[in-house]
């Protein structure tokens, strides 16, 4: 009986440890104005488990590729190397077109919007201006399994796409009507049927729905963002 009791306690402790795994983050900041104007700020996992290492490598690779103006970079490319390449391309551009006074800009900010024992959501806001009519802003949600550090796809997070789409479409229509009464759903999606956004995120208030500029509507309308409370969609998503 005593051996059985001890075994039960060991299993209970092991299970509790797994549930209590917590990934701790610190803030990483890189700034430079010697050539292009550059500012990169993002959360860096400081725990020693494999999940932390995977989150760091995935996040840093995504940021490095946001700074890249050519082909996709390898998974091992460091942010510092991508920044150096971005700066060198600006210097080369200035040498070719010395009459252009405008400085290139790269501002990237990563923020943890949600963290639980199951899920970590990091929003990455990227702004690049390389001398066009205007700079471009893009926001991406990276959702990680908090136990393993694996990057989760939109499909991993949704249990019922059809039912979730109905709720999101209804909320989106309300958002569109508040800004432009004469726009139909077909106009918003460039003649196509309703679509969920490229990525979805999480906050303590609920599921974040965010459509980037050019993903729907026009550039002038900008980013469309709203949050759906968890209680309205709890049966359609995997994390609540």
Short mmCIF file of N, CA, C and O in Angstrom, two decimals, residues 45-147:
data_model
loop_
_atom_site.label_atom_id
_atom_site.label_comp_id
_atom_site.label_asym_id
_atom_site.label_seq_id
_atom_site.Cartn_x
_atom_site.Cartn_y
_atom_site.Cartn_z
N UNK A 45 12.77 34.32 -25.40
CA UNK A 45 12.58 33.33 -24.34
C UNK A 45 13.91 33.05 -23.64
O UNK A 45 14.92 32.84 -24.30
N UNK A 46 13.91 33.10 -22.32
CA UNK A 46 15.15 32.92 -21.56
C UNK A 46 15.22 31.60 -20.82
O UNK A 46 16.22 31.30 -20.20
N UNK A 47 14.14 30.81 -20.86
CA UNK A 47 14.17 29.50 -20.21
C UNK A 47 15.13 28.58 -20.97
O UNK A 47 15.47 28.82 -22.12
N UNK A 48 15.55 27.52 -20.33
CA UNK A 48 16.56 26.64 -20.93
C UNK A 48 15.96 25.41 -21.62
O UNK A 48 16.70 24.60 -22.17
N UNK A 49 14.63 25.27 -21.61
CA UNK A 49 14.06 24.07 -22.23
C UNK A 49 14.03 24.19 -23.75
O UNK A 49 14.21 25.27 -24.31
N UNK A 50 13.80 23.07 -24.42
CA UNK A 50 13.82 23.03 -25.88
C UNK A 50 12.72 23.89 -26.50
O UNK A 50 12.88 24.43 -27.59
N UNK A 51 11.60 24.02 -25.78
CA UNK A 51 10.50 24.83 -26.28
C UNK A 51 10.92 26.28 -26.46
O UNK A 51 10.56 26.92 -27.45
N UNK A 52 11.69 26.78 -25.52
CA UNK A 52 12.17 28.17 -25.60
C UNK A 52 13.08 28.35 -26.81
O UNK A 52 12.98 29.35 -27.53
N UNK A 53 13.96 27.40 -27.02
CA UNK A 53 14.90 27.49 -28.15
C UNK A 53 14.14 27.48 -29.48
O UNK A 53 14.49 28.23 -30.41
N UNK A 54 13.10 26.67 -29.57
CA UNK A 54 12.33 26.59 -30.80
C UNK A 54 11.55 27.89 -31.04
O UNK A 54 11.47 28.37 -32.18
N UNK A 55 10.97 28.45 -29.99
CA UNK A 55 10.25 29.72 -30.12
C UNK A 55 11.21 30.81 -30.60
O UNK A 55 10.90 31.58 -31.52
N UNK A 56 12.38 30.89 -29.98
CA UNK A 56 13.36 31.91 -30.35
C UNK A 56 13.78 31.79 -31.81
O UNK A 56 13.82 32.79 -32.55
N UNK A 57 14.09 30.58 -32.24
CA UNK A 57 14.57 30.40 -33.61
C UNK A 57 13.48 30.70 -34.63
O UNK A 57 13.73 31.32 -35.68
N UNK A 58 12.24 30.31 -34.32
CA UNK A 58 11.12 30.57 -35.24
C UNK A 58 10.84 32.07 -35.33
O UNK A 58 10.66 32.62 -36.43
N UNK A 59 10.80 32.74 -34.18
CA UNK A 59 10.52 34.17 -34.15
C UNK A 59 11.62 34.97 -34.83
O UNK A 59 11.36 35.87 -35.63
N UNK A 60 12.87 34.62 -34.53
CA UNK A 60 13.99 35.36 -35.12
C UNK A 60 14.08 35.14 -36.63
O UNK A 60 14.40 36.06 -37.38
N UNK A 61 13.76 33.93 -37.08
CA UNK A 61 13.76 33.67 -38.52
C UNK A 61 12.66 34.47 -39.22
O UNK A 61 12.87 35.00 -40.31
N UNK A 62 11.49 34.57 -38.58
CA UNK A 62 10.41 35.36 -39.17
C UNK A 62 10.82 36.83 -39.28
O UNK A 62 10.61 37.46 -40.32
N UNK A 63 11.39 37.38 -38.21
CA UNK A 63 11.81 38.79 -38.22
C UNK A 63 12.89 39.02 -39.27
O UNK A 63 12.86 40.01 -40.01
N UNK A 64 13.86 38.11 -39.36
CA UNK A 64 14.93 38.23 -40.35
C UNK A 64 14.36 38.28 -41.76
O UNK A 64 14.80 39.08 -42.59
N UNK A 65 13.35 37.46 -42.02
CA UNK A 65 12.75 37.45 -43.35
C UNK A 65 11.89 38.68 -43.63
O UNK A 65 11.73 39.07 -44.79
N UNK A 66 11.38 39.32 -42.58
CA UNK A 66 10.67 40.58 -42.77
C UNK A 66 11.62 41.67 -43.24
O UNK A 66 11.23 42.57 -43.97
N UNK A 67 12.87 41.57 -42.83
CA UNK A 67 13.87 42.56 -43.22
C UNK A 67 14.49 42.26 -44.57
O UNK A 67 15.16 43.10 -45.16
N UNK A 68 14.25 41.06 -45.06
CA UNK A 68 14.87 40.62 -46.31
C UNK A 68 14.07 41.09 -47.52
O UNK A 68 12.85 40.94 -47.58
N UNK A 69 14.75 41.65 -48.49
CA UNK A 69 14.08 42.17 -49.68
C UNK A 69 14.19 41.23 -50.88
O UNK A 69 13.67 41.50 -51.95
N UNK A 70 14.88 40.10 -50.69
CA UNK A 70 15.06 39.14 -51.77
C UNK A 70 14.39 37.82 -51.48
O UNK A 70 13.28 37.76 -50.94
N UNK A 71 15.08 36.72 -51.84
CA UNK A 71 14.55 35.38 -51.60
C UNK A 71 14.51 35.09 -50.10
O UNK A 71 15.22 35.70 -49.30
N UNK A 72 13.67 34.12 -49.72
CA UNK A 72 13.53 33.76 -48.31
C UNK A 72 14.87 33.29 -47.75
O UNK A 72 15.60 32.52 -48.39
N UNK A 73 15.18 33.75 -46.54
CA UNK A 73 16.44 33.40 -45.90
C UNK A 73 16.37 32.02 -45.28
O UNK A 73 15.29 31.49 -45.01
N UNK A 74 17.53 31.44 -45.01
CA UNK A 74 17.58 30.14 -44.36
C UNK A 74 17.15 30.26 -42.91
O UNK A 74 17.14 31.35 -42.33
N UNK A 75 16.78 29.13 -42.30
CA UNK A 75 16.31 29.14 -40.91
C UNK A 75 17.39 29.53 -39.92
O UNK A 75 17.10 29.88 -38.78
N UNK A 76 18.64 29.47 -40.33
CA UNK A 76 19.75 29.78 -39.43
C UNK A 76 20.20 31.24 -39.51
O UNK A 76 21.13 31.64 -38.81
N UNK A 77 19.55 32.04 -40.35
CA UNK A 77 19.96 33.43 -40.51
C UNK A 77 19.64 34.23 -39.25
O UNK A 77 18.52 34.19 -38.74
N UNK A 78 20.63 34.94 -38.73
CA UNK A 78 20.46 35.77 -37.55
C UNK A 78 19.83 37.11 -37.91
O UNK A 78 20.02 37.62 -39.02
N UNK A 79 19.10 37.69 -36.96
CA UNK A 79 18.51 39.00 -37.19
C UNK A 79 19.59 40.03 -37.50
O UNK A 79 19.44 40.87 -38.39
N UNK A 80 20.70 39.95 -36.76
CA UNK A 80 21.79 40.90 -36.97
C UNK A 80 22.32 40.85 -38.40
O UNK A 80 22.65 41.88 -39.00
N UNK A 81 22.39 39.63 -38.97
CA UNK A 81 22.87 39.49 -40.35
C UNK A 81 21.86 40.07 -41.34
O UNK A 81 22.25 40.69 -42.33
N UNK A 82 20.58 39.86 -41.06
CA UNK A 82 19.54 40.41 -41.93
C UNK A 82 19.53 41.94 -41.88
O UNK A 82 19.34 42.61 -42.90
N UNK A 83 19.76 42.49 -40.68
CA UNK A 83 19.83 43.94 -40.54
C UNK A 83 21.03 44.51 -41.29
O UNK A 83 20.94 45.56 -41.95
N UNK A 84 22.14 43.82 -41.20
CA UNK A 84 23.35 44.26 -41.91
C UNK A 84 23.11 44.24 -43.41
O UNK A 84 23.51 45.18 -44.13
N UNK A 85 22.44 43.20 -43.89
CA UNK A 85 22.15 43.09 -45.32
C UNK A 85 21.20 44.21 -45.76
O UNK A 85 21.39 44.83 -46.82
N UNK A 86 20.18 44.49 -44.95
CA UNK A 86 19.23 45.58 -45.25
C UNK A 86 19.96 46.91 -45.33
O UNK A 86 19.73 47.71 -46.25
N UNK A 87 20.86 47.14 -44.38
CA UNK A 87 21.62 48.39 -44.34
C UNK A 87 22.56 48.50 -45.54
O UNK A 87 22.69 49.58 -46.15
N UNK A 88 23.20 47.40 -45.92
CA UNK A 88 24.10 47.40 -47.07
C UNK A 88 23.35 47.68 -48.37
O UNK A 88 23.87 48.37 -49.26
N UNK A 89 22.13 47.15 -48.46
CA UNK A 89 21.32 47.41 -49.67
C UNK A 89 20.94 48.88 -49.75
O UNK A 89 20.88 49.45 -50.85
N UNK A 90 20.67 49.49 -48.59
CA UNK A 90 20.36 50.92 -48.59
C UNK A 90 21.58 51.74 -49.02
O UNK A 90 21.47 52.67 -49.82
N UNK A 91 22.76 51.38 -48.51
CA UNK A 91 23.99 52.09 -48.87
C UNK A 91 24.26 51.97 -50.36
O UNK A 91 24.63 52.95 -51.04
N UNK A 92 24.05 50.77 -50.92
CA UNK A 92 24.24 50.56 -52.36
C UNK A 92 23.25 51.39 -53.16
O UNK A 92 23.59 51.97 -54.21
N UNK A 93 22.01 51.46 -52.65
CA UNK A 93 20.98 52.26 -53.32
C UNK A 93 21.37 53.74 -53.33
O UNK A 93 21.22 54.42 -54.35
N UNK A 94 21.90 54.23 -52.21
CA UNK A 94 22.31 55.63 -52.11
C UNK A 94 23.48 55.94 -53.05
O UNK A 94 23.57 57.03 -53.62
N UNK A 95 24.38 54.99 -53.19
CA UNK A 95 25.51 55.18 -54.10
C UNK A 95 25.05 55.27 -55.55
O UNK A 95 25.61 56.01 -56.35
N UNK A 96 23.99 54.51 -55.86
CA UNK A 96 23.47 54.52 -57.23
C UNK A 96 22.59 55.73 -57.50
O UNK A 96 22.55 56.26 -58.61
N UNK A 97 21.86 56.17 -56.45
CA UNK A 97 20.96 57.31 -56.60
C UNK A 97 21.25 58.34 -55.50
O UNK A 97 20.46 58.50 -54.55
N UNK A 98 22.37 59.02 -55.58
CA UNK A 98 22.77 59.97 -54.52
C UNK A 98 21.82 61.14 -54.36
O UNK A 98 21.81 61.80 -53.32
N UNK A 99 21.01 61.41 -55.40
CA UNK A 99 20.08 62.54 -55.31
C UNK A 99 18.89 62.27 -54.39
O UNK A 99 18.20 63.20 -53.96
N UNK A 100 18.67 60.99 -54.08
CA UNK A 100 17.54 60.63 -53.21
C UNK A 100 17.95 60.84 -51.75
O UNK A 100 18.91 60.24 -51.26
N UNK A 101 17.21 61.70 -51.05
CA UNK A 101 17.57 62.04 -49.67
C UNK A 101 16.83 61.18 -48.65
O UNK A 101 17.21 61.14 -47.46
N UNK A 102 15.78 60.49 -49.08
CA UNK A 102 14.96 59.72 -48.14
C UNK A 102 15.72 58.51 -47.59
O UNK A 102 16.33 57.75 -48.33
N UNK A 103 15.70 58.36 -46.26
CA UNK A 103 16.33 57.21 -45.62
C UNK A 103 15.38 56.02 -45.57
O UNK A 103 14.18 56.18 -45.30
N UNK A 104 15.91 54.85 -45.83
CA UNK A 104 15.11 53.65 -45.63
C UNK A 104 14.85 53.47 -44.14
O UNK A 104 15.67 53.85 -43.29
N UNK A 105 13.70 52.85 -43.83
CA UNK A 105 13.33 52.62 -42.43
C UNK A 105 12.86 51.18 -42.25
O UNK A 105 12.18 50.62 -43.11
N UNK A 106 13.24 50.60 -41.13
CA UNK A 106 12.76 49.26 -40.76
C UNK A 106 12.48 49.27 -39.27
O UNK A 106 13.39 49.35 -38.45
N UNK A 107 11.20 49.22 -38.93
CA UNK A 107 10.78 49.21 -37.53
C UNK A 107 9.97 47.95 -37.28
O UNK A 107 8.93 47.74 -37.91
N UNK A 108 10.45 47.10 -36.39
CA UNK A 108 9.76 45.85 -36.09
C UNK A 108 9.59 45.73 -34.58
O UNK A 108 10.54 45.90 -33.82
N UNK A 109 8.35 45.44 -34.18
CA UNK A 109 8.06 45.34 -32.75
C UNK A 109 7.26 44.06 -32.48
O UNK A 109 6.21 43.84 -33.09
N UNK A 110 7.79 43.23 -31.59
CA UNK A 110 7.10 42.00 -31.21
C UNK A 110 6.56 42.11 -29.80
O UNK A 110 7.24 42.64 -28.91
N UNK A 111 5.35 41.62 -29.60
CA UNK A 111 4.71 41.75 -28.28
C UNK A 111 3.94 40.47 -27.95
O UNK A 111 3.24 39.92 -28.81
N UNK A 112 4.06 40.00 -26.72
CA UNK A 112 3.28 38.86 -26.26
C UNK A 112 1.87 39.35 -25.94
O UNK A 112 1.68 40.18 -25.05
N UNK A 113 0.89 38.86 -26.67
CA UNK A 113 -0.49 39.29 -26.43
C UNK A 113 -1.26 38.31 -25.57
O UNK A 113 -2.31 38.64 -25.02
N UNK A 114 -0.72 37.08 -25.45
CA UNK A 114 -1.42 36.06 -24.65
C UNK A 114 -0.43 34.98 -24.25
O UNK A 114 0.40 34.56 -25.06
N UNK A 115 -0.52 34.54 -22.99
CA UNK A 115 0.33 33.44 -22.53
C UNK A 115 -0.41 32.62 -21.49
O UNK A 115 -0.93 33.15 -20.51
N UNK A 116 -0.47 31.33 -21.74
CA UNK A 116 -1.11 30.38 -20.82
C UNK A 116 -0.29 29.10 -20.83
O UNK A 116 0.67 28.98 -21.60
N UNK A 117 -0.61 28.12 -19.99
CA UNK A 117 0.13 26.85 -20.01
C UNK A 117 0.02 26.11 -21.34
O UNK A 117 0.81 25.23 -21.63
N UNK A 118 -0.97 26.48 -22.17
CA UNK A 118 -1.17 25.80 -23.45
C UNK A 118 -0.65 26.59 -24.65
O UNK A 118 -0.19 26.01 -25.63
N UNK A 119 -0.72 27.92 -24.57
CA UNK A 119 -0.48 28.73 -25.77
C UNK A 119 0.26 30.02 -25.45
O UNK A 119 0.02 30.65 -24.43
N UNK A 120 1.16 30.38 -26.35
CA UNK A 120 1.82 31.69 -26.30
C UNK A 120 1.59 32.35 -27.65
O UNK A 120 1.92 31.78 -28.70
N UNK A 121 1.01 33.55 -27.63
CA UNK A 121 0.76 34.29 -28.86
C UNK A 121 1.64 35.53 -28.88
O UNK A 121 1.61 36.34 -27.94
N UNK A 122 2.40 35.69 -29.95
CA UNK A 122 3.25 36.86 -30.13
C UNK A 122 2.84 37.58 -31.41
O UNK A 122 2.81 36.98 -32.48
N UNK A 123 2.51 38.86 -31.27
CA UNK A 123 2.16 39.68 -32.43
C UNK A 123 3.42 40.42 -32.88
O UNK A 123 4.10 41.04 -32.07
N UNK A 124 3.72 40.35 -34.17
CA UNK A 124 4.89 41.04 -34.73
C UNK A 124 4.41 42.10 -35.71
O UNK A 124 3.78 41.78 -36.73
N UNK A 125 4.68 43.35 -35.38
CA UNK A 125 4.29 44.48 -36.22
C UNK A 125 5.51 44.96 -36.99
O UNK A 125 6.49 45.41 -36.40
N UNK A 126 5.48 44.84 -38.31
CA UNK A 126 6.62 45.20 -39.15
C UNK A 126 6.28 46.39 -40.02
O UNK A 126 5.23 46.41 -40.68
N UNK A 127 7.16 47.39 -40.02
CA UNK A 127 7.00 48.55 -40.89
C UNK A 127 8.29 48.75 -41.67
O UNK A 127 9.35 48.93 -41.08
N UNK A 128 8.18 48.70 -43.00
CA UNK A 128 9.34 48.92 -43.87
C UNK A 128 9.04 50.04 -44.86
O UNK A 128 7.95 50.08 -45.45
N UNK A 129 9.99 50.92 -45.01
CA UNK A 129 9.88 52.01 -45.98
C UNK A 129 11.19 52.06 -46.76
O UNK A 129 12.22 52.43 -46.21
N UNK A 130 11.13 51.67 -48.03
CA UNK A 130 12.33 51.68 -48.87
C UNK A 130 12.21 52.70 -50.00
O UNK A 130 12.77 52.52 -51.08
N UNK A 131 11.44 53.76 -49.74
CA UNK A 131 11.40 54.86 -50.68
C UNK A 131 10.24 54.89 -51.64
O UNK A 131 10.25 55.67 -52.58
N UNK A 132 9.23 54.07 -51.43
CA UNK A 132 8.06 54.09 -52.31
C UNK A 132 7.13 55.24 -51.96
O UNK A 132 7.50 56.18 -51.25
N UNK A 133 5.90 55.15 -52.42
CA UNK A 133 4.91 56.19 -52.15
C UNK A 133 4.61 56.27 -50.66
O UNK A 133 4.29 57.34 -50.13
N UNK A 134 4.71 55.14 -50.00
CA UNK A 134 4.49 55.08 -48.55
C UNK A 134 5.10 53.80 -48.01
O UNK A 134 5.38 52.85 -48.76
N UNK A 135 5.33 53.76 -46.71
CA UNK A 135 5.83 52.54 -46.10
C UNK A 135 4.73 51.50 -45.99
O UNK A 135 3.55 51.80 -46.18
N UNK A 136 5.11 50.28 -45.70
CA UNK A 136 4.15 49.19 -45.57
C UNK A 136 4.20 48.59 -44.17
O UNK A 136 5.27 48.26 -43.66
N UNK A 137 3.01 48.47 -43.58
CA UNK A 137 2.88 47.86 -42.25
C UNK A 137 2.22 46.49 -42.39
O UNK A 137 1.25 46.34 -43.13
N UNK A 138 2.75 45.52 -41.66
CA UNK A 138 2.16 44.18 -41.68
C UNK A 138 2.23 43.59 -40.27
O UNK A 138 3.27 43.65 -39.62
N UNK A 139 1.11 43.05 -39.81
CA UNK A 139 1.05 42.44 -38.48
C UNK A 139 0.78 40.95 -38.63
O UNK A 139 -0.12 40.54 -39.37
N UNK A 140 1.56 40.17 -37.93
CA UNK A 140 1.44 38.71 -37.99
C UNK A 140 1.38 38.16 -36.57
O UNK A 140 2.14 38.57 -35.71
N UNK A 141 0.46 37.22 -36.33
CA UNK A 141 0.39 36.54 -35.05
C UNK A 141 1.11 35.19 -35.17
O UNK A 141 0.79 34.39 -36.05
N UNK A 142 2.06 34.98 -34.29
CA UNK A 142 2.74 33.69 -34.21
C UNK A 142 2.25 32.99 -32.94
O UNK A 142 2.47 33.48 -31.82
N UNK A 143 1.58 31.87 -33.11
CA UNK A 143 1.02 31.12 -31.99
C UNK A 143 1.84 29.87 -31.73
O UNK A 143 2.03 29.05 -32.64
N UNK A 144 2.32 29.72 -30.49
CA UNK A 144 3.19 28.61 -30.14
C UNK A 144 2.56 27.71 -29.09
O UNK A 144 1.88 28.19 -28.17
N UNK A 145 2.81 26.42 -29.21
CA UNK A 145 2.47 25.47 -28.15
C UNK A 145 3.39 25.79 -26.97
O UNK A 145 4.61 25.71 -27.09
N UNK A 146 2.83 26.15 -25.83
CA UNK A 146 3.63 26.59 -24.69
C UNK A 146 4.43 25.46 -24.06
O UNK A 146 5.39 25.72 -23.32
N UNK A 147 4.10 24.22 -24.37
CA UNK A 147 4.84 23.08 -23.81
C UNK A 147 6.02 22.69 -24.68
O UNK A 147 7.10 22.39 -24.18
#
